[in-house]
PDB file of C-alpha atoms in Angstrom:
ATOM      1  CA  MET A   1     -17.944 -21.212  72.211  1.00  0.00           C
ATOM      2  CA  THR A   2     -17.116 -17.490  72.392  1.00  0.00           C
ATOM      3  CA  SER A   3     -20.003 -15.173  72.749  1.00  0.00           C
ATOM      4  CA  PRO A   4     -20.042 -12.150  70.430  1.00  0.00           C
ATOM      5  CA  HIS A   5     -22.157 -10.205  72.908  1.00  0.00           C
ATOM      6  CA  THR A   6     -19.697 -10.250  75.680  1.00  0.00           C
ATOM      7  CA  SER A   7     -17.774  -7.078  74.777  1.00  0.00           C
ATOM      8  CA  MET A   8     -19.634  -3.993  75.695  1.00  0.00           C
ATOM      9  CA  PRO A   9     -18.949  -0.197  75.180  1.00  0.00           C
ATOM     10  CA  GLU A  10     -16.484   1.219  77.939  1.00  0.00           C
ATOM     11  CA  THR A  11     -19.157   3.455  79.147  1.00  0.00           C
ATOM     12  CA  ILE A  12     -21.375   0.393  80.141  1.00  0.00           C
ATOM     13  CA  ARG A  13     -18.478  -1.316  81.858  1.00  0.00           C
ATOM     14  CA  ASP A  14     -17.764   1.684  83.879  1.00  0.00           C
ATOM     15  CA  HIS A  15     -21.258   2.871  84.616  1.00  0.00           C
ATOM     16  CA  ASP A  16     -23.574  -0.300  84.256  1.00  0.00           C
ATOM     17  CA  ASP A  17     -26.460   1.472  85.761  1.00  0.00           C
ATOM     18  CA  THR A  18     -26.896   3.761  82.484  1.00  0.00           C
ATOM     19  CA  GLY A  19     -27.838   2.960  79.082  1.00  0.00           C
ATOM     20  CA  VAL A  20     -30.484   0.640  77.214  1.00  0.00           C
ATOM     21  CA  PHE A  21     -31.859  -2.013  79.553  1.00  0.00           C
ATOM     22  CA  SER A  22     -30.848  -4.840  77.406  1.00  0.00           C
ATOM     23  CA  THR A  23     -27.325  -3.765  76.809  1.00  0.00           C
ATOM     24  CA  VAL A  24     -26.760  -3.296  80.598  1.00  0.00           C
ATOM     25  CA  ALA A  25     -28.593  -6.725  81.575  1.00  0.00           C
ATOM     26  CA  TRP A  26     -26.547  -8.709  78.925  1.00  0.00           C
ATOM     27  CA  HIS A  27     -23.237  -7.119  80.349  1.00  0.00           C
ATOM     28  CA  ARG A  28     -24.424  -7.873  83.997  1.00  0.00           C
ATOM     29  CA  THR A  29     -24.822 -11.515  83.190  1.00  0.00           C
ATOM     30  CA  ALA A  30     -21.612 -11.945  81.202  1.00  0.00           C
ATOM     31  CA  ARG A  31     -20.214 -14.281  83.891  1.00  0.00           C
ATOM     32  CA  VAL A  32     -23.250 -16.507  83.867  1.00  0.00           C
ATOM     33  CA  ARG A  33     -23.275 -16.589  80.068  1.00  0.00           C
ATOM     34  CA  GLU A  34     -19.629 -17.567  80.046  1.00  0.00           C
ATOM     35  CA  ALA A  35     -20.519 -20.528  82.244  1.00  0.00           C
ATOM     36  CA  ILE A  36     -23.303 -21.420  79.952  1.00  0.00           C
ATOM     37  CA  ASP A  37     -20.820 -21.382  76.954  1.00  0.00           C
ATOM     38  CA  ALA A  38     -18.781 -23.968  78.948  1.00  0.00           C
ATOM     39  CA  LEU A  39     -21.488 -26.331  79.739  1.00  0.00           C
ATOM     40  CA  PRO A  40     -20.510 -30.069  78.689  1.00  0.00           C
ATOM     41  CA  LEU A  41     -23.980 -30.425  77.229  1.00  0.00           C
ATOM     42  CA  LEU A  42     -23.643 -27.619  74.727  1.00  0.00           C
ATOM     43  CA  HIS A  43     -20.102 -28.717  73.682  1.00  0.00           C
ATOM     44  CA  GLN A  44     -21.151 -32.247  73.126  1.00  0.00           C
ATOM     45  CA  LEU A  45     -24.166 -31.092  70.960  1.00  0.00           C
ATOM     46  CA  SER A  46     -21.893 -29.069  68.980  1.00  0.00           C
ATOM     47  CA  ASP A  47     -19.424 -32.023  68.262  1.00  0.00           C
ATOM     48  CA  ALA A  48     -22.279 -34.546  68.131  1.00  0.00           C
ATOM     49  CA  THR A  49     -20.806 -36.716  71.012  1.00  0.00           C
ATOM     50  CA  LEU A  50     -23.925 -35.997  73.161  1.00  0.00           C
ATOM     51  CA  ALA A  51     -25.433 -39.263  74.266  1.00  0.00           C
ATOM     52  CA  GLU A  52     -28.910 -39.725  72.723  1.00  0.00           C
ATOM     53  CA  GLU A  53     -30.383 -40.805  76.016  1.00  0.00           C
ATOM     54  CA  THR A  54     -29.022 -37.525  77.607  1.00  0.00           C
ATOM     55  CA  PHE A  55     -30.606 -35.645  74.640  1.00  0.00           C
ATOM     56  CA  ARG A  56     -34.015 -37.259  74.861  1.00  0.00           C
ATOM     57  CA  HIS A  57     -33.871 -36.344  78.700  1.00  0.00           C
ATOM     58  CA  TYR A  58     -33.137 -32.774  77.865  1.00  0.00           C
ATOM     59  CA  LEU A  59     -35.754 -32.486  75.320  1.00  0.00           C
ATOM     60  CA  ALA A  60     -38.498 -34.043  77.589  1.00  0.00           C
ATOM     61  CA  GLN A  61     -37.583 -31.699  80.380  1.00  0.00           C
ATOM     62  CA  ASP A  62     -37.770 -28.935  77.736  1.00  0.00           C
ATOM     63  CA  ALA A  63     -41.057 -29.892  76.746  1.00  0.00           C
ATOM     64  CA  LEU A  64     -42.306 -29.717  80.356  1.00  0.00           C
ATOM     65  CA  TYR A  65     -40.669 -26.409  80.752  1.00  0.00           C
ATOM     66  CA  LEU A  66     -42.342 -24.867  77.488  1.00  0.00           C
ATOM     67  CA  ALA A  67     -45.702 -25.968  78.531  1.00  0.00           C
ATOM     68  CA  ASP A  68     -45.437 -23.526  81.452  1.00  0.00           C
ATOM     69  CA  TYR A  69     -43.397 -21.185  79.543  1.00  0.00           C
ATOM     70  CA  GLY A  70     -46.344 -21.034  77.050  1.00  0.00           C
ATOM     71  CA  ARG A  71     -48.522 -19.962  80.022  1.00  0.00           C
ATOM     72  CA  VAL A  72     -46.301 -17.473  81.029  1.00  0.00           C
ATOM     73  CA  LEU A  73     -46.311 -15.863  77.382  1.00  0.00           C
ATOM     74  CA  ALA A  74     -50.081 -16.060  77.463  1.00  0.00           C
ATOM     75  CA  ALA A  75     -49.969 -14.110  80.654  1.00  0.00           C
ATOM     76  CA  ALA A  76     -47.567 -11.324  79.191  1.00  0.00           C
ATOM     77  CA  ALA A  77     -50.145 -11.111  76.308  1.00  0.00           C
ATOM     78  CA  ALA A  78     -53.109 -10.768  78.838  1.00  0.00           C
ATOM     79  CA  GLN A  79     -51.174  -8.128  80.926  1.00  0.00           C
ATOM     80  CA  ALA A  80     -49.746  -6.103  77.905  1.00  0.00           C
ATOM     81  CA  GLN A  81     -51.428  -2.729  77.222  1.00  0.00           C
ATOM     82  CA  ALA A  82     -50.118  -2.071  73.596  1.00  0.00           C
ATOM     83  CA  SER A  83     -51.948  -4.076  71.030  1.00  0.00           C
ATOM     84  CA  GLU A  84     -48.706  -4.957  69.271  1.00  0.00           C
ATOM     85  CA  GLU A  85     -47.152  -6.354  72.299  1.00  0.00           C
ATOM     86  CA  MET A  86     -50.175  -8.435  73.144  1.00  0.00           C
ATOM     87  CA  ALA A  87     -50.060  -9.766  69.627  1.00  0.00           C
ATOM     88  CA  PHE A  88     -46.474 -10.641  69.746  1.00  0.00           C
ATOM     89  CA  TRP A  89     -46.614 -12.493  73.214  1.00  0.00           C
ATOM     90  CA  ALA A  90     -49.717 -14.351  71.992  1.00  0.00           C
ATOM     91  CA  GLN A  91     -48.101 -15.408  68.866  1.00  0.00           C
ATOM     92  CA  ALA A  92     -45.111 -16.451  70.769  1.00  0.00           C
ATOM     93  CA  ALA A  93     -47.132 -18.701  73.001  1.00  0.00           C
ATOM     94  CA  ARG A  94     -48.687 -20.415  69.970  1.00  0.00           C
ATOM     95  CA  GLU A  95     -45.372 -20.820  68.447  1.00  0.00           C
ATOM     96  CA  VAL A  96     -43.971 -22.437  71.667  1.00  0.00           C
ATOM     97  CA  VAL A  97     -46.775 -25.131  71.422  1.00  0.00           C
ATOM     98  CA  GLU A  98     -46.512 -25.748  67.608  1.00  0.00           C
ATOM     99  CA  VAL A  99     -42.785 -25.621  66.888  1.00  0.00           C
ATOM    100  CA  GLU A 100     -41.781 -27.376  70.010  1.00  0.00           C
ATOM    101  CA  ARG A 101     -44.300 -30.092  69.724  1.00  0.00           C
ATOM    102  CA  GLN A 102     -42.882 -31.087  66.428  1.00  0.00           C
ATOM    103  CA  LEU A 103     -39.204 -30.774  67.545  1.00  0.00           C
ATOM    104  CA  HIS A 104     -40.007 -32.991  70.609  1.00  0.00           C
ATOM    105  CA  ALA A 105     -41.985 -35.543  68.801  1.00  0.00           C
ATOM    106  CA  THR A 106     -38.949 -36.331  66.771  1.00  0.00           C
ATOM    107  CA  HIS A 107     -36.853 -37.320  69.517  1.00  0.00           C
ATOM    108  CA  VAL A 108     -39.143 -37.995  72.500  1.00  0.00           C
ATOM    109  CA  THR A 109     -41.285 -40.884  72.244  1.00  0.00           C
ATOM    110  CA  ASP A 110     -43.371 -40.903  75.398  1.00  0.00           C
ATOM    111  CA  LEU A 111     -43.470 -37.422  77.165  1.00  0.00           C
ATOM    112  CA  THR A 112     -46.236 -38.815  79.540  1.00  0.00           C
ATOM    113  CA  ALA A 113     -43.481 -40.816  81.280  1.00  0.00           C
ATOM    114  CA  ALA A 114     -41.304 -37.828  82.023  1.00  0.00           C
ATOM    115  CA  GLU A 115     -41.344 -36.134  85.429  1.00  0.00           C
ATOM    116  CA  PRO A 116     -40.212 -32.509  85.661  1.00  0.00           C
ATOM    117  CA  SER A 117     -36.774 -32.372  87.513  1.00  0.00           C
ATOM    118  CA  PRO A 118     -36.207 -30.179  90.560  1.00  0.00           C
ATOM    119  CA  THR A 119     -34.606 -27.413  88.264  1.00  0.00           C
ATOM    120  CA  THR A 120     -37.357 -27.520  85.881  1.00  0.00           C
ATOM    121  CA  VAL A 121     -40.097 -27.090  88.611  1.00  0.00           C
ATOM    122  CA  ALA A 122     -37.905 -24.180  90.119  1.00  0.00           C
ATOM    123  CA  TYR A 123     -37.446 -22.270  86.860  1.00  0.00           C
ATOM    124  CA  THR A 124     -41.098 -22.614  85.686  1.00  0.00           C
ATOM    125  CA  SER A 125     -42.339 -21.861  89.101  1.00  0.00           C
ATOM    126  CA  TYR A 126     -40.130 -18.703  89.094  1.00  0.00           C
ATOM    127  CA  LEU A 127     -41.606 -17.441  85.883  1.00  0.00           C
ATOM    128  CA  LEU A 128     -45.208 -18.210  86.952  1.00  0.00           C
ATOM    129  CA  SER A 129     -44.594 -16.312  90.107  1.00  0.00           C
ATOM    130  CA  LEU A 130     -43.641 -13.486  87.993  1.00  0.00           C
ATOM    131  CA  ALA A 131     -46.876 -13.699  85.990  1.00  0.00           C
ATOM    132  CA  THR A 132     -49.116 -13.799  89.009  1.00  0.00           C
ATOM    133  CA  ALA A 133     -47.382 -10.792  90.719  1.00  0.00           C
ATOM    134  CA  GLY A 134     -49.035  -8.747  87.875  1.00  0.00           C
ATOM    135  CA  ASN A 135     -46.009  -6.529  87.052  1.00  0.00           C
ATOM    136  CA  TYR A 136     -45.793  -6.782  83.476  1.00  0.00           C
ATOM    137  CA  PRO A 137     -42.507  -5.011  82.811  1.00  0.00           C
ATOM    138  CA  VAL A 138     -40.903  -7.305  85.400  1.00  0.00           C
ATOM    139  CA  LEU A 139     -42.515 -10.476  83.826  1.00  0.00           C
ATOM    140  CA  ALA A 140     -41.318  -9.386  80.272  1.00  0.00           C
ATOM    141  CA  ALA A 141     -37.602  -8.981  81.688  1.00  0.00           C
ATOM    142  CA  GLY A 142     -37.939 -12.317  83.035  1.00  0.00           C
ATOM    143  CA  ILE A 143     -39.276 -13.885  79.687  1.00  0.00           C
ATOM    144  CA  LEU A 144     -36.449 -12.501  77.734  1.00  0.00           C
ATOM    145  CA  PRO A 145     -33.546 -14.634  78.589  1.00  0.00           C
ATOM    146  CA  CYS A 146     -35.198 -17.698  77.306  1.00  0.00           C
ATOM    147  CA  PHE A 147     -35.518 -16.070  74.002  1.00  0.00           C
ATOM    148  CA  TRP A 148     -32.100 -14.344  74.054  1.00  0.00           C
ATOM    149  CA  VAL A 149     -29.734 -16.927  75.455  1.00  0.00           C
ATOM    150  CA  TYR A 150     -31.161 -19.600  73.090  1.00  0.00           C
ATOM    151  CA  ASP A 151     -30.905 -17.321  70.210  1.00  0.00           C
ATOM    152  CA  ASP A 152     -27.288 -16.410  71.058  1.00  0.00           C
ATOM    153  CA  VAL A 153     -26.254 -20.133  71.656  1.00  0.00           C
ATOM    154  CA  GLY A 154     -28.234 -21.509  68.891  1.00  0.00           C
ATOM    155  CA  THR A 155     -26.805 -19.043  66.373  1.00  0.00           C
ATOM    156  CA  ARG A 156     -23.313 -19.692  67.414  1.00  0.00           C
ATOM    157  CA  LEU A 157     -23.808 -23.566  67.425  1.00  0.00           C
ATOM    158  CA  LYS A 158     -25.274 -23.434  64.002  1.00  0.00           C
ATOM    159  CA  ALA A 159     -22.189 -21.363  62.780  1.00  0.00           C
ATOM    160  CA  ALA A 160     -19.854 -23.864  64.504  1.00  0.00           C
ATOM    161  CA  VAL A 161     -21.432 -27.066  63.176  1.00  0.00           C
ATOM    162  CA  GLY A 162     -21.907 -25.918  59.515  1.00  0.00           C
ATOM    163  CA  ASP A 163     -23.715 -28.506  57.710  1.00  0.00           C
ATOM    164  CA  LEU A 164     -26.681 -29.704  59.758  1.00  0.00           C
ATOM    165  CA  SER A 165     -27.913 -32.291  57.389  1.00  0.00           C
ATOM    166  CA  THR A 166     -25.819 -35.118  58.913  1.00  0.00           C
ATOM    167  CA  HIS A 167     -25.699 -33.855  62.481  1.00  0.00           C
ATOM    168  CA  PRO A 168     -27.893 -36.047  64.850  1.00  0.00           C
ATOM    169  CA  TYR A 169     -29.221 -33.045  66.441  1.00  0.00           C
ATOM    170  CA  GLY A 170     -29.349 -30.720  63.501  1.00  0.00           C
ATOM    171  CA  ASP A 171     -32.933 -30.153  63.857  1.00  0.00           C
ATOM    172  CA  TRP A 172     -32.677 -28.564  67.420  1.00  0.00           C
ATOM    173  CA  ILE A 173     -29.714 -26.477  66.392  1.00  0.00           C
ATOM    174  CA  ALA A 174     -31.446 -25.221  63.195  1.00  0.00           C
ATOM    175  CA  THR A 175     -34.592 -24.175  65.290  1.00  0.00           C
ATOM    176  CA  TYR A 176     -32.663 -21.981  67.758  1.00  0.00           C
ATOM    177  CA  GLY A 177     -30.196 -20.667  65.010  1.00  0.00           C
ATOM    178  CA  ASP A 178     -32.943 -19.725  62.635  1.00  0.00           C
ATOM    179  CA  PRO A 179     -33.411 -16.166  61.509  1.00  0.00           C
ATOM    180  CA  ASP A 180     -36.967 -16.023  62.312  1.00  0.00           C
ATOM    181  CA  PHE A 181     -36.206 -17.034  65.957  1.00  0.00           C
ATOM    182  CA  THR A 182     -33.443 -14.205  65.887  1.00  0.00           C
ATOM    183  CA  ALA A 183     -36.166 -11.684  64.537  1.00  0.00           C
ATOM    184  CA  ALA A 184     -38.720 -12.676  67.458  1.00  0.00           C
ATOM    185  CA  THR A 185     -35.669 -12.203  70.181  1.00  0.00           C
ATOM    186  CA  ASP A 186     -34.987  -8.641  68.825  1.00  0.00           C
ATOM    187  CA  THR A 187     -38.799  -7.897  69.054  1.00  0.00           C
ATOM    188  CA  ALA A 188     -38.968  -9.137  72.597  1.00  0.00           C
ATOM    189  CA  ARG A 189     -35.742  -7.357  73.441  1.00  0.00           C
ATOM    190  CA  ASP A 190     -37.279  -4.141  71.949  1.00  0.00           C
ATOM    191  CA  ILE A 191     -40.366  -4.594  73.872  1.00  0.00           C
ATOM    192  CA  VAL A 192     -38.482  -4.835  77.127  1.00  0.00           C
ATOM    193  CA  ASP A 193     -36.402  -1.972  76.443  1.00  0.00           C
ATOM    194  CA  HIS A 194     -39.410   0.206  75.820  1.00  0.00           C
ATOM    195  CA  LEU A 195     -40.908  -0.945  79.210  1.00  0.00           C
ATOM    196  CA  ALA A 196     -37.696  -0.197  80.996  1.00  0.00           C
ATOM    197  CA  ASP A 197     -37.730   3.325  79.573  1.00  0.00           C
ATOM    198  CA  GLN A 198     -41.075   3.868  81.059  1.00  0.00           C
ATOM    199  CA  ALA A 199     -40.346   2.257  84.493  1.00  0.00           C
ATOM    200  CA  SER A 200     -39.858   3.588  87.785  1.00  0.00           C
ATOM    201  CA  PRO A 201     -36.442   2.984  89.523  1.00  0.00           C
ATOM    202  CA  GLY A 202     -38.016   0.373  91.716  1.00  0.00           C
ATOM    203  CA  THR A 203     -39.590  -1.484  88.865  1.00  0.00           C
ATOM    204  CA  LEU A 204     -36.162  -1.223  86.843  1.00  0.00           C
ATOM    205  CA  ALA A 205     -34.315  -2.846  89.727  1.00  0.00           C
ATOM    206  CA  ARG A 206     -36.784  -5.598  89.606  1.00  0.00           C
ATOM    207  CA  MET A 207     -36.665  -6.180  85.954  1.00  0.00           C
ATOM    208  CA  HIS A 208     -32.725  -6.426  86.275  1.00  0.00           C
ATOM    209  CA  THR A 209     -33.320  -9.106  88.995  1.00  0.00           C
ATOM    210  CA  ALA A 210     -35.715 -11.106  87.057  1.00  0.00           C
ATOM    211  CA  PHE A 211     -33.541 -10.989  84.000  1.00  0.00           C
ATOM    212  CA  HIS A 212     -30.396 -11.981  85.869  1.00  0.00           C
ATOM    213  CA  ARG A 213     -32.376 -14.813  87.885  1.00  0.00           C
ATOM    214  CA  ALA A 214     -33.711 -16.373  84.479  1.00  0.00           C
ATOM    215  CA  THR A 215     -30.353 -16.188  82.951  1.00  0.00           C
ATOM    216  CA  GLN A 216     -29.020 -18.203  86.133  1.00  0.00           C
ATOM    217  CA  TYR A 217     -31.955 -20.609  85.501  1.00  0.00           C
ATOM    218  CA  GLU A 218     -30.996 -21.083  81.947  1.00  0.00           C
ATOM    219  CA  TRP A 219     -27.526 -22.253  83.044  1.00  0.00           C
ATOM    220  CA  MET A 220     -29.094 -24.488  85.661  1.00  0.00           C
ATOM    221  CA  PHE A 221     -31.500 -26.101  83.319  1.00  0.00           C
ATOM    222  CA  TRP A 222     -28.856 -27.158  80.744  1.00  0.00           C
ATOM    223  CA  ASP A 223     -26.558 -28.519  83.638  1.00  0.00           C
ATOM    224  CA  ALA A 224     -29.438 -30.487  85.241  1.00  0.00           C
ATOM    225  CA  ALA A 225     -30.420 -31.923  81.965  1.00  0.00           C
ATOM    226  CA  HIS A 226     -26.840 -33.102  81.262  1.00  0.00           C
ATOM    227  CA  ARG A 227     -26.737 -34.631  84.746  1.00  0.00           C
ATOM    228  CA  GLN A 228     -30.184 -36.368  84.157  1.00  0.00           C
ATOM    229  CA  GLU A 229     -31.246 -34.757  87.448  1.00  0.00           C
ATOM    230  CA  THR A 230     -33.790 -36.502  89.429  1.00  0.00           C
ATOM    231  CA  TRP A 231     -35.593 -35.890  92.762  1.00  0.00           C
ATOM    232  CA  PRO A 232     -33.124 -37.043  95.508  1.00  0.00           C
ATOM    233  CA  ILE A 233     -35.665 -38.452  97.844  1.00  0.00           C
TER     234      ILE A 233
END
């Protein structure tokens, strides 16, 4: 899959410490996102060759991840100062519970039997550590890749597949390639950009670190799911 977001203005390529936070952060993670596009799980999702067992394993890990991601979103709502931001994160936390519960129920019959993989634990622990640190702009920056990477991948998957009605995983693709999800992603990005505009140089650097690390975890999560990663000992 070719990302429509990889190309950036020449000024950002030459001076990536200037400009809008999300533009710079997206450019800085180009190599990671190219690796995401190359993941076998996503290619097999696109051409409907992904084994059902692998997909169920992925969704089980996703459900376990999202349980903690909802808590992270709720923490962002609690730390936000602006009422609009508070309402957005709170709504996002609710939708994580509602929408994902329906999606997982379609494919995962017994979620209680699932154990979080090492990568799932690592990713959620990282986000929860941002929540407990109490630096709201850094937390918001760490939250953003889960929105943006999924929207980017889902939108392009949906366009590549076309008719989802006969695709075995069409409901998953439709969820993340949905215009409402894109709108939520745009709002999350606007919030983070606004916070970055007000941030000190030290906080801004930590925001970039959080965004980059969370994007790396997005790659790790899909890779681990495809390998059906378990605890080695």
